[in-house]
Amino acid sequence: QRSTLFPYTTLFRSVGKIDELEKALGQMPDGNLCIGHTRWATHGGVTQENAHPHLSCDGKISLVHNGIVENWRELRSGLDDHNFLSETDTEVLVHLIEKNYHGDLRLAVAEALRQVRGTYGIAVVHADHPDELVTARFGSPIVIGVAQEEYFVASDATPLLPYTNQVVFLNDGELVLLKRKGMEMTTLGLDHLKIETQNLDWSLSQAEKNGHEHFMKKEIFEEPEALMNAISGRIDLKNGTARLGGLNLSESEMRQIRRVIFIGCGTALYAARVGKYAFERLAQIPTEVEIASEFRYMDPIIDEHTLVFALSQSGETADTLAAMREAKRRGAIVRGIVNTIGSTIAREAGGGTYIHAGPELAVASTKAFINMAAVAVLYALMFGRNRSLSMATGVRVVTALMELPEKIKKILAESEHIQSVADKYAHYHNMYFLGRGVNYATALEASLKLKEVSYIHSEAYPGGEMKHGPIALLSTDFPVFAIATRNQLFDKTVSNIAEARARKAPIIALVSEDEKDFTAADDVIFVPRTMELFEPILNTVATQLFAYYVAVKLGRDVDRPRNLAKSVTVE
Ligand code: M6R
């Protein structure tokens, strides 16, 4: 609601989705400077009082904050004479700035931030300085978009694309004063720093829906081209290998690697499982996949022979970044597999590979999964060929990879059928996804996608695990989606389907296209055959479409599901 409490500032806040705020705003008020923030609640309830911006007692200073102020209690105890109106950790920041303000906003912000422990990406304005905005970062990303006589401040580069390709990424401990004419970058000690502007190699049309109803659908349909972009120039068919310059390791250094660890969150984590499978198969290197938010607090056994890959679409995920820093601190060689160019993980990784999926705007990650998995396999292939993998096998892997974009197109052409299956199952409240071997990654990703866009409860299990407990839930109203493409575990999967059917669970099966006489399921989705290693890539295209159409059938806000953020920049 519009607030009349503060005489100098027009303040609008609302709970829930951005549409609510748009309603409250009505027409955009006049002005040349504006800050706003969709806050993912960390301290205090989801209420209007806790929504950002927060204001100083005199109402002149407004601030938005992404991150967490860890020492807020301690700081608040020194601000007894200030009037707090929210339960947030953030509000302490604006009062601290007010306490330190003596006519110079930048100085006050720097003073205040020097006392803060925790993470922040902030934007601050003052009613007496209508042409100034101060932004600073520590632990939470800040990127400044530089357009014609305009600046934009955001936590992720992608939303800036409609306005500009010129961006400045802030590093931790950097502060920028944006003025009507120009900007100045300093440290928190106000030592001046050189500003480096980067060009984002993404076009505006990539950030538009281009006739699709939702970004999610558009991004799924971009997968053939996105995958081509990830592999082109990086494969060597003749020698059956890959060439990824960003690894920055010599052949002998590559041979010193004894262990590989993949870290990531959500979809990136499941793409990493494909990497594990590939590294163990092709390069015979023991490989683990670790949840970044756990890894950062574990006692991982790491040495200079450990290679850690951090996977991230946004390149800004706080948990992945922290885990990556921890791995570095412990002496591992760290590399990034990242989509967003210039993002923090990309900058800090010390090397790695961009997946070139193009901007991903839907909250649900789709094309990034495909490209991350493909790049992880390319790394495995490169390490394999550097060791004992035969050229013939290498050539087979590269050939299979090159065929994938066309095969993805075939799945996309089946979208109407997938939609009809999705329509049939959209009314269920639960679903299991079963997948064995490398397709356990497919099942995990399929389950995540379904739950985040449709809000249907789902879980993923390797088929063999069902009898150890999960099967207890199966009944006529608890369907099973089985990933049953033809591979070494096909017969086992078919047995798992039979077990579920015996408990009267409705069954959908994802089956290789040459199994036309497959009768073990109620509904079948066919996908082209590929090498087992690449099955998660093809199979996931089908499960993404399934999740998408279920969400559409249920009338969900597909691109912006409730409670989720595109870049999770807080712990
Ligand atoms: O940007 P990242 O790849 O690091 O993001 C990781 C997860 O937050 C992300 O994959 C999330 O799980 C998506 N909502 C999945 O669709």
Coordinates of C-alpha atoms and ligand atoms in Angstrom, one line a residue:
Q1 CA 0.0 0.0 0.0
R2 CA 1.0 3.6 -0.5
S3 CA 2.4 4.9 2.7
T4 CA 1.7 8.5 3.9
L5 CA 4.0 8.1 7.0
F6 CA 7.0 9.5 5.2
P7 CA 6.7 13.0 3.9
Y8 CA 9.8 13.0 1.6
T9 CA 9.3 9.6 -0.1
T10 CA 6.5 7.9 -2.1
L11 CA 6.6 4.4 -0.8
F12 CA 4.7 1.5 -2.1
R13 CA 4.8 -2.0 -0.6
S14 CA 2.8 -5.1 -1.0
V15 CA 2.8 -8.8 -0.1
G16 CA 2.9 -11.5 -2.7
K17 CA 3.6 -11.3 -6.3
I18 CA 4.8 -8.3 -8.3
D19 CA 1.3 -8.0 -9.9
E20 CA 0.0 -7.0 -6.5
L21 CA 2.5 -4.2 -6.3
E22 CA 1.6 -3.1 -9.8
K23 CA -2.0 -2.9 -8.7
A24 CA -1.1 -0.8 -5.7
L25 CA 1.1 1.5 -7.9
G26 CA -1.6 2.1 -10.5
Q27 CA 0.2 4.5 -12.6
M28 CA 4.0 4.9 -12.1
P29 CA 4.6 8.1 -10.1
D30 CA 6.7 10.8 -11.7
G31 CA 10.3 10.8 -10.7
N32 CA 13.8 10.2 -11.9
L33 CA 15.0 7.8 -9.2
C34 CA 13.4 4.6 -7.9
I35 CA 14.4 1.6 -5.9
G36 CA 12.5 -1.6 -5.4
H37 CA 13.1 -5.2 -4.3
T38 CA 11.2 -8.4 -4.2
R39 CA 12.3 -9.8 -0.9
W40 CA 12.4 -13.5 -0.2
A41 CA 11.6 -13.5 3.5
T42 CA 14.4 -14.4 5.8
H43 CA 13.6 -12.4 9.0
G44 CA 10.1 -11.8 10.1
G45 CA 6.8 -12.8 8.4
V46 CA 5.7 -12.1 4.9
T47 CA 4.0 -8.8 5.7
Q48 CA 3.8 -5.3 4.3
E49 CA 5.8 -3.9 7.2
N50 CA 8.6 -6.3 6.5
A51 CA 8.6 -5.6 2.7
H52 CA 11.3 -3.4 1.3
P53 CA 12.2 -0.5 0.9
H54 CA 12.9 0.4 4.6
L55 CA 13.1 4.0 5.6
S56 CA 15.0 6.0 8.2
C57 CA 13.2 7.7 11.1
D58 CA 13.1 11.0 9.3
G59 CA 11.8 9.3 6.1
K60 CA 14.6 10.7 4.0
I61 CA 16.8 7.6 3.5
S62 CA 15.3 4.6 1.7
L63 CA 17.1 1.3 1.3
V64 CA 16.6 -2.1 -0.3
H65 CA 18.8 -5.0 0.7
N66 CA 19.4 -8.5 -0.6
G67 CA 21.3 -10.6 1.9
I68 CA 21.4 -11.1 5.6
V69 CA 22.8 -8.8 8.3
E70 CA 24.2 -11.3 10.8
N71 CA 25.0 -8.9 13.6
W72 CA 21.7 -7.0 13.4
R73 CA 20.9 -7.5 17.2
E74 CA 24.3 -6.0 18.2
L75 CA 23.9 -3.1 15.8
R76 CA 20.3 -2.5 16.8
S77 CA 21.3 -2.2 20.5
G78 CA 23.3 0.9 19.5
L79 CA 20.2 2.4 17.8
D80 CA 17.9 2.7 20.8
D81 CA 16.8 6.2 19.9
H82 CA 15.6 5.0 16.4
N83 CA 12.1 3.9 15.7
F84 CA 11.9 0.4 14.1
L85 CA 8.8 -0.5 12.2
S86 CA 9.6 -4.0 11.0
E87 CA 11.0 -7.4 12.2
T88 CA 13.7 -7.5 9.5
D89 CA 17.4 -7.6 9.8
T90 CA 17.5 -5.0 7.0
E91 CA 15.9 -2.2 8.8
V92 CA 18.9 -1.9 11.1
L93 CA 21.0 -0.9 8.0
V94 CA 18.9 2.1 7.1
H95 CA 19.0 3.4 10.7
L96 CA 22.7 2.9 10.9
I97 CA 23.2 4.9 7.7
E98 CA 20.9 7.6 9.2
K99 CA 23.1 7.7 12.3
N100 CA 26.2 8.1 10.2
Y101 CA 24.7 10.7 7.9
H102 CA 26.1 14.2 8.1
G103 CA 25.4 15.5 4.6
D104 CA 27.3 12.9 2.5
L105 CA 25.2 9.8 1.6
R106 CA 28.1 7.8 0.2
L107 CA 30.2 8.5 3.3
A108 CA 27.3 7.4 5.6
V109 CA 26.7 4.2 3.7
A110 CA 30.4 3.3 3.7
E111 CA 30.7 4.1 7.5
A112 CA 27.6 1.9 8.2
L113 CA 28.7 -1.0 6.0
R114 CA 32.1 -1.2 7.7
Q115 CA 30.2 -2.2 10.9
V116 CA 28.1 -4.9 9.2
R117 CA 28.8 -8.6 9.4
G118 CA 26.8 -10.7 6.9
T119 CA 25.9 -10.4 3.3
Y120 CA 24.5 -7.5 1.4
G121 CA 23.7 -6.1 -2.0
I122 CA 22.0 -2.8 -1.4
A123 CA 20.7 0.3 -3.1
V124 CA 20.2 3.5 -1.0
V125 CA 18.7 6.9 -1.8
H126 CA 18.3 10.1 0.1
A127 CA 15.5 12.7 -0.4
D128 CA 18.1 15.5 -0.1
H129 CA 20.2 14.0 -2.9
P130 CA 17.6 13.4 -5.6
D131 CA 20.3 12.7 -8.2
E132 CA 22.3 10.1 -6.3
L133 CA 22.0 6.4 -5.7
V134 CA 24.5 4.4 -3.6
T135 CA 24.9 0.7 -4.2
A136 CA 27.3 -1.8 -2.6
R137 CA 28.0 -5.4 -2.4
F138 CA 29.3 -8.1 -0.1
G139 CA 28.3 -11.7 -0.7
S140 CA 25.1 -10.8 -2.6
P141 CA 25.5 -9.9 -6.2
I142 CA 25.1 -6.4 -7.7
V143 CA 25.3 -5.6 -11.4
I144 CA 24.9 -2.2 -12.8
G145 CA 23.3 -1.7 -16.3
V146 CA 24.6 1.3 -18.2
A147 CA 22.2 2.6 -20.7
Q148 CA 21.6 6.0 -22.5
E149 CA 21.3 8.5 -19.7
E150 CA 20.0 5.8 -17.4
Y151 CA 21.4 3.3 -14.9
F152 CA 19.9 0.1 -13.6
V153 CA 21.0 -1.8 -10.5
A154 CA 20.1 -5.5 -10.2
S155 CA 21.2 -8.7 -8.6
D156 CA 21.3 -10.6 -11.9
A157 CA 22.3 -9.4 -15.4
T158 CA 19.4 -11.1 -17.3
P159 CA 16.6 -8.7 -16.4
L160 CA 18.8 -5.8 -17.7
L161 CA 18.8 -7.1 -21.2
P162 CA 15.7 -5.2 -22.4
Y163 CA 17.5 -2.0 -21.5
T164 CA 21.2 -2.5 -22.1
N165 CA 24.1 -4.9 -22.8
Q166 CA 26.6 -2.8 -21.0
V167 CA 27.1 -4.0 -17.5
V168 CA 29.4 -3.4 -14.5
F169 CA 29.7 -6.3 -12.0
L170 CA 30.6 -5.3 -8.5
N171 CA 33.0 -7.4 -6.4
D172 CA 32.7 -7.9 -2.7
G173 CA 33.6 -4.7 -0.7
E174 CA 32.9 -2.4 -3.6
L175 CA 30.6 0.6 -3.5
V176 CA 29.3 2.7 -6.3
L177 CA 27.9 6.2 -6.3
L178 CA 25.6 6.7 -9.3
K179 CA 25.0 10.2 -10.2
R180 CA 23.0 11.9 -13.0
K181 CA 26.3 12.2 -15.0
G182 CA 28.6 9.3 -14.3
M183 CA 29.4 6.9 -11.6
E184 CA 32.3 6.5 -9.1
M185 CA 33.5 3.2 -7.7
T186 CA 35.3 2.9 -4.4
T187 CA 36.2 0.5 -1.7
L188 CA 34.4 0.8 1.7
G189 CA 37.4 2.9 2.7
L190 CA 36.5 5.2 -0.2
D191 CA 39.6 4.5 -2.2
H192 CA 38.8 5.0 -5.9
L193 CA 38.7 2.0 -8.2
K194 CA 38.7 1.6 -11.9
I195 CA 35.4 0.8 -13.5
E196 CA 35.3 -2.0 -16.0
T197 CA 32.3 -2.2 -18.2
Q198 CA 31.5 -5.5 -19.9
N199 CA 29.4 -6.3 -22.9
L200 CA 26.7 -9.0 -22.4
D201 CA 26.7 -11.2 -25.4
W202 CA 23.0 -11.8 -25.3
S203 CA 20.4 -10.2 -27.5
L204 CA 17.1 -8.7 -26.5
S205 CA 15.1 -11.1 -28.6
Q206 CA 16.6 -13.9 -26.5
A207 CA 14.9 -12.2 -23.5
E208 CA 11.5 -12.0 -25.1
K209 CA 8.8 -14.7 -25.4
N210 CA 8.8 -14.6 -29.2
G211 CA 5.2 -15.8 -29.6
H212 CA 5.3 -18.4 -26.8
E213 CA 2.8 -18.2 -24.0
H214 CA 5.5 -18.6 -21.4
F215 CA 9.3 -18.2 -21.1
M216 CA 9.5 -21.8 -19.8
K217 CA 8.0 -23.1 -23.1
K218 CA 10.1 -20.8 -25.2
E219 CA 13.2 -21.9 -23.4
I220 CA 12.4 -25.6 -23.8
F221 CA 11.9 -25.1 -27.5
E222 CA 15.2 -23.3 -27.7
E223 CA 17.0 -26.4 -26.5
P224 CA 18.2 -27.8 -29.8
E225 CA 19.9 -24.5 -30.7
A226 CA 21.2 -23.9 -27.1
L227 CA 22.8 -27.3 -27.1
M228 CA 24.5 -26.6 -30.5
N229 CA 25.9 -23.5 -28.9
A230 CA 27.3 -25.4 -26.0
I231 CA 29.1 -28.0 -28.1
S232 CA 30.1 -26.2 -31.3
G233 CA 33.7 -25.5 -31.5
R234 CA 34.3 -27.8 -28.5
I235 CA 34.3 -31.2 -30.0
D236 CA 36.9 -33.0 -32.1
L237 CA 35.2 -35.8 -33.9
K238 CA 38.3 -37.1 -35.6
N239 CA 40.1 -37.7 -32.3
G240 CA 37.0 -38.5 -30.4
T241 CA 37.6 -35.8 -27.8
A242 CA 36.5 -32.4 -26.5
R243 CA 38.5 -29.2 -26.3
L244 CA 37.6 -26.9 -23.4
G245 CA 40.1 -24.2 -23.1
G246 CA 38.8 -22.9 -19.8
L247 CA 40.1 -25.9 -17.9
N248 CA 43.5 -24.3 -17.8
L249 CA 45.3 -27.5 -16.9
S250 CA 48.1 -29.1 -18.9
E251 CA 47.8 -32.8 -20.0
S252 CA 50.1 -33.9 -17.2
E253 CA 48.2 -31.8 -14.6
M254 CA 45.0 -33.5 -15.9
R255 CA 46.5 -36.8 -15.2
Q256 CA 47.3 -35.7 -11.6
I257 CA 43.5 -35.4 -10.8
R258 CA 42.4 -38.3 -8.5
R259 CA 39.0 -37.1 -7.6
V260 CA 36.3 -35.0 -9.0
I261 CA 33.5 -33.3 -7.0
F262 CA 30.5 -31.6 -8.6
I263 CA 28.7 -29.0 -6.5
G264 CA 25.5 -27.2 -7.2
C265 CA 21.9 -26.7 -6.2
G266 CA 18.5 -27.8 -7.6
T267 CA 18.6 -28.4 -11.3
A268 CA 22.4 -27.7 -11.5
L269 CA 22.8 -30.5 -8.9
Y270 CA 20.9 -33.0 -11.0
A271 CA 22.8 -32.0 -14.2
A272 CA 25.9 -32.7 -12.1
R273 CA 24.8 -36.3 -11.6
V274 CA 25.2 -36.8 -15.3
G275 CA 28.7 -35.5 -14.9
K276 CA 29.5 -38.0 -12.2
Y277 CA 28.2 -40.9 -14.3
A278 CA 30.3 -39.7 -17.3
F279 CA 33.5 -39.1 -15.3
E280 CA 33.3 -42.6 -13.8
R281 CA 32.4 -44.3 -17.1
L282 CA 34.7 -42.4 -19.4
A283 CA 37.6 -41.3 -17.3
Q284 CA 37.5 -43.8 -14.4
I285 CA 37.9 -41.0 -11.9
P286 CA 36.0 -41.4 -8.6
T287 CA 33.4 -38.6 -8.7
E288 CA 31.0 -37.3 -6.2
V289 CA 28.0 -34.9 -6.4
E290 CA 27.5 -32.7 -3.4
I291 CA 24.7 -30.4 -2.5
A292 CA 26.4 -27.0 -2.2
S293 CA 24.5 -25.9 0.9
E294 CA 25.7 -29.0 2.7
F295 CA 29.2 -29.1 1.3
R296 CA 30.0 -25.7 2.6
Y297 CA 29.6 -26.9 6.2
M298 CA 31.1 -30.4 5.7
D299 CA 34.6 -31.5 6.3
P300 CA 35.3 -32.6 2.8
I301 CA 38.5 -34.5 2.1
I302 CA 40.1 -32.3 -0.5
D303 CA 43.6 -31.8 -1.8
E304 CA 45.4 -30.4 -4.7
H305 CA 44.5 -33.5 -6.7
T306 CA 40.8 -32.8 -6.3
L307 CA 39.0 -31.0 -9.1
V308 CA 35.8 -29.3 -8.1
F309 CA 33.2 -28.2 -10.7
A310 CA 30.7 -25.6 -9.5
L311 CA 27.6 -25.7 -11.7
S312 CA 25.3 -22.8 -11.9
Q313 CA 23.0 -21.2 -14.4
S314 CA 22.9 -17.8 -12.7
G315 CA 26.5 -17.9 -11.4
E316 CA 25.2 -16.1 -8.4
T317 CA 23.8 -18.9 -6.1
A318 CA 25.0 -18.1 -2.6
D319 CA 25.3 -21.7 -1.5
T320 CA 27.3 -22.7 -4.6
L321 CA 29.5 -19.7 -4.3
A322 CA 30.3 -20.4 -0.7
A323 CA 30.9 -24.1 -1.4
M324 CA 33.2 -23.2 -4.2
R325 CA 35.2 -20.8 -2.0
E326 CA 35.4 -23.5 0.7
A327 CA 36.8 -26.0 -1.8
K328 CA 39.4 -23.4 -2.9
R329 CA 40.4 -22.6 0.6
R330 CA 41.0 -26.3 1.1
G331 CA 43.3 -26.5 -1.9
A332 CA 41.1 -27.9 -4.6
I333 CA 41.4 -26.9 -8.2
V334 CA 38.0 -25.2 -8.9
R335 CA 36.3 -24.6 -12.2
G336 CA 32.9 -23.3 -13.1
I337 CA 30.3 -24.6 -15.5
V338 CA 28.2 -21.5 -15.7
N339 CA 25.6 -19.8 -17.9
T340 CA 25.8 -16.1 -17.0
I341 CA 28.8 -14.4 -18.4
G342 CA 30.7 -12.3 -15.9
S343 CA 28.8 -13.7 -12.9
T344 CA 30.5 -14.1 -9.6
I345 CA 31.0 -17.9 -9.8
A346 CA 32.4 -17.4 -13.3
R347 CA 34.8 -14.7 -12.1
E348 CA 36.0 -16.5 -9.0
A349 CA 36.3 -20.0 -10.4
G350 CA 39.8 -19.6 -11.8
G351 CA 38.6 -21.1 -15.1
G352 CA 35.8 -23.2 -16.5
T353 CA 33.3 -23.2 -19.3
Y354 CA 30.2 -21.1 -20.2
I355 CA 27.3 -23.3 -21.2
H356 CA 26.0 -20.8 -23.7
A357 CA 22.3 -21.5 -23.1
G358 CA 21.4 -17.9 -23.6
P359 CA 19.3 -16.0 -21.0
E360 CA 17.0 -18.1 -19.0
L361 CA 14.1 -16.1 -17.6
A362 CA 11.6 -18.6 -16.4
V363 CA 12.2 -19.4 -12.8
A364 CA 12.2 -23.1 -13.6
S365 CA 15.6 -24.0 -15.2
T366 CA 15.3 -26.0 -18.4
K367 CA 17.8 -25.4 -21.2
A368 CA 20.5 -24.8 -18.6
F369 CA 20.1 -28.4 -17.4
I370 CA 20.6 -29.7 -20.9
N371 CA 23.7 -27.6 -21.5
M372 CA 25.3 -28.2 -18.1
A373 CA 24.9 -31.9 -18.5
A374 CA 26.4 -31.8 -22.0
V375 CA 29.4 -29.7 -20.9
A376 CA 30.0 -32.0 -17.9
V377 CA 30.1 -34.9 -20.3
L378 CA 32.5 -33.0 -22.5
Y379 CA 34.9 -32.6 -19.6
A380 CA 34.6 -36.3 -18.8
L381 CA 35.4 -37.2 -22.4
M382 CA 38.4 -34.9 -22.4
F383 CA 39.7 -36.5 -19.2
G384 CA 38.9 -39.9 -20.5
R385 CA 40.9 -39.4 -23.7
N386 CA 43.7 -38.0 -21.6
R387 CA 43.7 -41.4 -19.8
S388 CA 42.7 -44.7 -21.2
L389 CA 39.5 -44.1 -23.1
S390 CA 39.9 -45.4 -26.7
M391 CA 39.6 -43.2 -29.6
A392 CA 36.8 -45.4 -31.0
T393 CA 34.7 -44.9 -27.8
G394 CA 35.5 -41.2 -27.9
V395 CA 34.3 -41.0 -31.5
R396 CA 31.0 -42.8 -30.5
V397 CA 30.4 -40.3 -27.7
V398 CA 31.0 -37.3 -29.9
T399 CA 28.8 -38.7 -32.6
A400 CA 26.0 -39.4 -30.2
L401 CA 26.3 -35.9 -28.8
M402 CA 26.2 -34.3 -32.2
E403 CA 23.0 -36.1 -33.0
L404 CA 21.2 -34.8 -29.9
P405 CA 19.9 -31.5 -31.2
E406 CA 18.0 -33.2 -34.0
K407 CA 16.6 -35.8 -31.5
I408 CA 15.5 -33.1 -29.2
K409 CA 13.5 -31.6 -32.1
K410 CA 11.8 -34.9 -32.5
I411 CA 10.7 -34.8 -28.9
L412 CA 9.5 -31.2 -29.2
A413 CA 7.4 -32.3 -32.2
E414 CA 5.6 -34.7 -29.8
S415 CA 4.6 -31.9 -27.5
E416 CA 0.9 -32.2 -28.3
H417 CA 0.9 -35.9 -27.2
I418 CA 2.8 -35.0 -24.1
Q419 CA 0.3 -32.3 -23.4
S420 CA -2.6 -34.8 -23.7
V421 CA -0.8 -37.1 -21.2
A422 CA -0.2 -34.1 -18.9
D423 CA -3.9 -33.1 -19.0
K424 CA -4.8 -36.6 -18.0
Y425 CA -2.6 -36.6 -14.9
A426 CA -2.9 -33.0 -13.8
H427 CA -5.6 -33.7 -11.2
Y428 CA -3.5 -36.1 -9.1
H429 CA -2.0 -34.8 -5.9
N430 CA 1.1 -37.0 -5.8
M431 CA 3.5 -38.6 -8.3
Y432 CA 6.6 -40.8 -8.1
F433 CA 9.3 -40.5 -10.8
L434 CA 11.4 -43.7 -11.1
G435 CA 14.7 -43.8 -12.9
R436 CA 17.7 -46.1 -12.6
G437 CA 21.4 -45.6 -13.3
V438 CA 22.0 -42.3 -15.1
N439 CA 18.2 -41.9 -15.3
Y440 CA 18.0 -41.4 -11.6
A441 CA 19.2 -37.9 -12.5
T442 CA 16.3 -37.7 -15.0
A443 CA 13.9 -38.7 -12.3
L444 CA 15.2 -36.2 -9.8
E445 CA 15.0 -33.3 -12.3
A446 CA 11.6 -34.4 -13.5
S447 CA 10.3 -34.4 -10.0
L448 CA 11.8 -31.0 -9.1
K449 CA 10.3 -29.5 -12.3
L450 CA 6.8 -30.9 -11.7
K451 CA 6.7 -29.8 -8.1
E452 CA 8.0 -26.3 -8.7
V453 CA 5.7 -25.3 -11.6
S454 CA 2.6 -27.3 -10.8
Y455 CA 2.8 -27.6 -6.9
I456 CA 2.0 -31.3 -7.2
H457 CA 3.9 -33.3 -4.6
S458 CA 6.4 -35.6 -6.2
E459 CA 9.4 -37.6 -5.3
A460 CA 12.1 -39.4 -7.3
Y461 CA 13.5 -42.8 -6.6
P462 CA 15.7 -45.3 -8.2
G463 CA 13.3 -48.1 -9.1
G464 CA 15.1 -50.6 -6.8
E465 CA 14.5 -48.5 -3.8
M466 CA 10.7 -48.6 -4.0
K467 CA 10.3 -51.9 -2.2
H468 CA 12.2 -50.4 0.8
G469 CA 9.4 -48.1 1.8
P470 CA 8.0 -45.8 -0.9
I471 CA 5.8 -48.5 -2.5
A472 CA 3.6 -48.3 0.6
L473 CA 2.0 -45.1 -0.7
L474 CA 1.0 -46.5 -4.1
S475 CA -2.7 -46.8 -4.9
T476 CA -5.1 -45.9 -7.7
D477 CA -4.6 -42.2 -6.9
F478 CA -0.8 -42.2 -6.8
P479 CA 0.7 -42.4 -10.3
V480 CA 4.2 -43.4 -11.2
F481 CA 6.1 -41.9 -14.1
A482 CA 8.8 -44.4 -15.0
I483 CA 11.9 -43.5 -17.1
A484 CA 12.1 -46.8 -19.0
T485 CA 14.3 -46.0 -22.0
R486 CA 16.2 -49.0 -23.4
N487 CA 19.5 -49.4 -21.6
Q488 CA 21.3 -52.0 -19.5
L489 CA 18.8 -51.5 -16.7
F490 CA 15.7 -51.7 -18.9
D491 CA 14.5 -55.1 -17.7
K492 CA 14.9 -54.0 -14.1
T493 CA 12.9 -50.9 -14.7
V494 CA 10.1 -52.9 -16.4
S495 CA 10.0 -55.1 -13.2
N496 CA 9.7 -52.0 -11.1
I497 CA 6.8 -50.8 -13.3
A498 CA 5.1 -54.2 -12.8
E499 CA 5.5 -53.9 -9.1
A500 CA 3.8 -50.5 -9.1
R501 CA 1.1 -51.7 -11.4
A502 CA 0.3 -54.5 -9.1
R503 CA -0.5 -51.9 -6.5
K504 CA -2.9 -50.3 -9.0
A505 CA -0.8 -47.2 -9.5
P506 CA -1.5 -45.5 -12.9
I507 CA 1.7 -45.6 -14.9
I508 CA 3.2 -43.2 -17.4
A509 CA 6.4 -44.6 -19.1
L510 CA 9.0 -42.8 -21.0
V511 CA 10.2 -45.4 -23.6
S512 CA 12.6 -45.6 -26.5
E513 CA 10.8 -45.0 -29.8
D514 CA 11.5 -48.4 -31.2
E515 CA 9.5 -50.1 -28.3
K516 CA 6.2 -49.6 -30.1
D517 CA 4.7 -52.7 -28.5
F518 CA 5.4 -51.5 -25.0
T519 CA 2.3 -52.4 -23.0
A520 CA 3.5 -52.2 -19.4
A521 CA 2.1 -48.6 -18.9
D522 CA -1.2 -46.8 -19.1
D523 CA 0.4 -44.0 -21.1
V524 CA 3.6 -43.9 -23.1
I525 CA 5.8 -41.1 -24.2
F526 CA 8.3 -42.1 -26.9
V527 CA 11.8 -40.6 -27.2
P528 CA 14.6 -41.3 -29.7
R529 CA 17.3 -43.7 -28.7
T530 CA 20.7 -42.4 -27.7
M531 CA 23.8 -43.5 -25.9
E532 CA 22.9 -44.3 -22.2
L533 CA 25.1 -41.4 -21.1
F534 CA 22.9 -38.9 -23.0
E535 CA 19.5 -40.4 -22.0
P536 CA 19.0 -37.8 -19.3
I537 CA 19.4 -35.0 -21.8
L538 CA 16.7 -36.4 -24.2
N539 CA 14.4 -37.7 -21.5
T540 CA 14.5 -34.5 -19.6
V541 CA 13.1 -32.6 -22.5
A542 CA 10.0 -34.8 -22.4
T543 CA 9.7 -34.4 -18.6
Q544 CA 10.1 -30.7 -18.8
L545 CA 7.2 -30.5 -21.3
F546 CA 5.2 -32.8 -19.1
A547 CA 5.7 -30.5 -16.1
Y548 CA 5.0 -27.4 -18.2
Y549 CA 1.7 -28.7 -19.5
V550 CA 0.5 -29.9 -16.1
A551 CA 1.2 -26.4 -14.7
V552 CA -0.7 -24.8 -17.7
K553 CA -3.6 -27.2 -17.2
L554 CA -3.8 -26.2 -13.5
G555 CA -3.6 -22.5 -14.4
R556 CA -0.4 -21.9 -12.4
D557 CA 1.9 -18.9 -12.8
V558 CA 4.3 -21.0 -14.8
D559 CA 7.2 -18.6 -15.2
R560 CA 7.0 -17.2 -11.7
P561 CA 6.0 -20.0 -9.3
R562 CA 5.1 -19.0 -5.8
N563 CA 7.9 -18.9 -3.1
L564 CA 10.7 -19.2 -5.6
A565 CA 13.4 -16.8 -6.9
K566 CA 15.4 -17.2 -10.1
S567 CA 18.7 -16.5 -8.5
V568 CA 18.9 -17.6 -4.9
T569 CA 21.4 -15.1 -3.6
V570 CA 20.8 -15.6 0.1
E571 CA 21.9 -18.6 2.2
Ligands
M6R1 O1 21.5 -20.5 -10.9 P1 21.7 -21.8 -10.4 O2 21.8 -22.9 -11.4 O3 22.9 -21.9 -9.4 O4 20.4 -22.2 -9.5 C1 20.4 -23.4 -8.8 C2 18.9 -23.6 -8.3 O5 18.5 -22.6 -7.5 C3 18.0 -23.7 -9.5 O6 18.4 -24.8 -10.4 C4 16.6 -24.0 -9.0 O7 16.5 -25.3 -8.4 C5 15.6 -23.9 -10.1 N1 14.4 -23.3 -9.6 C6 15.2 -25.2 -10.8 O8 14.3 -25.1 -11.8

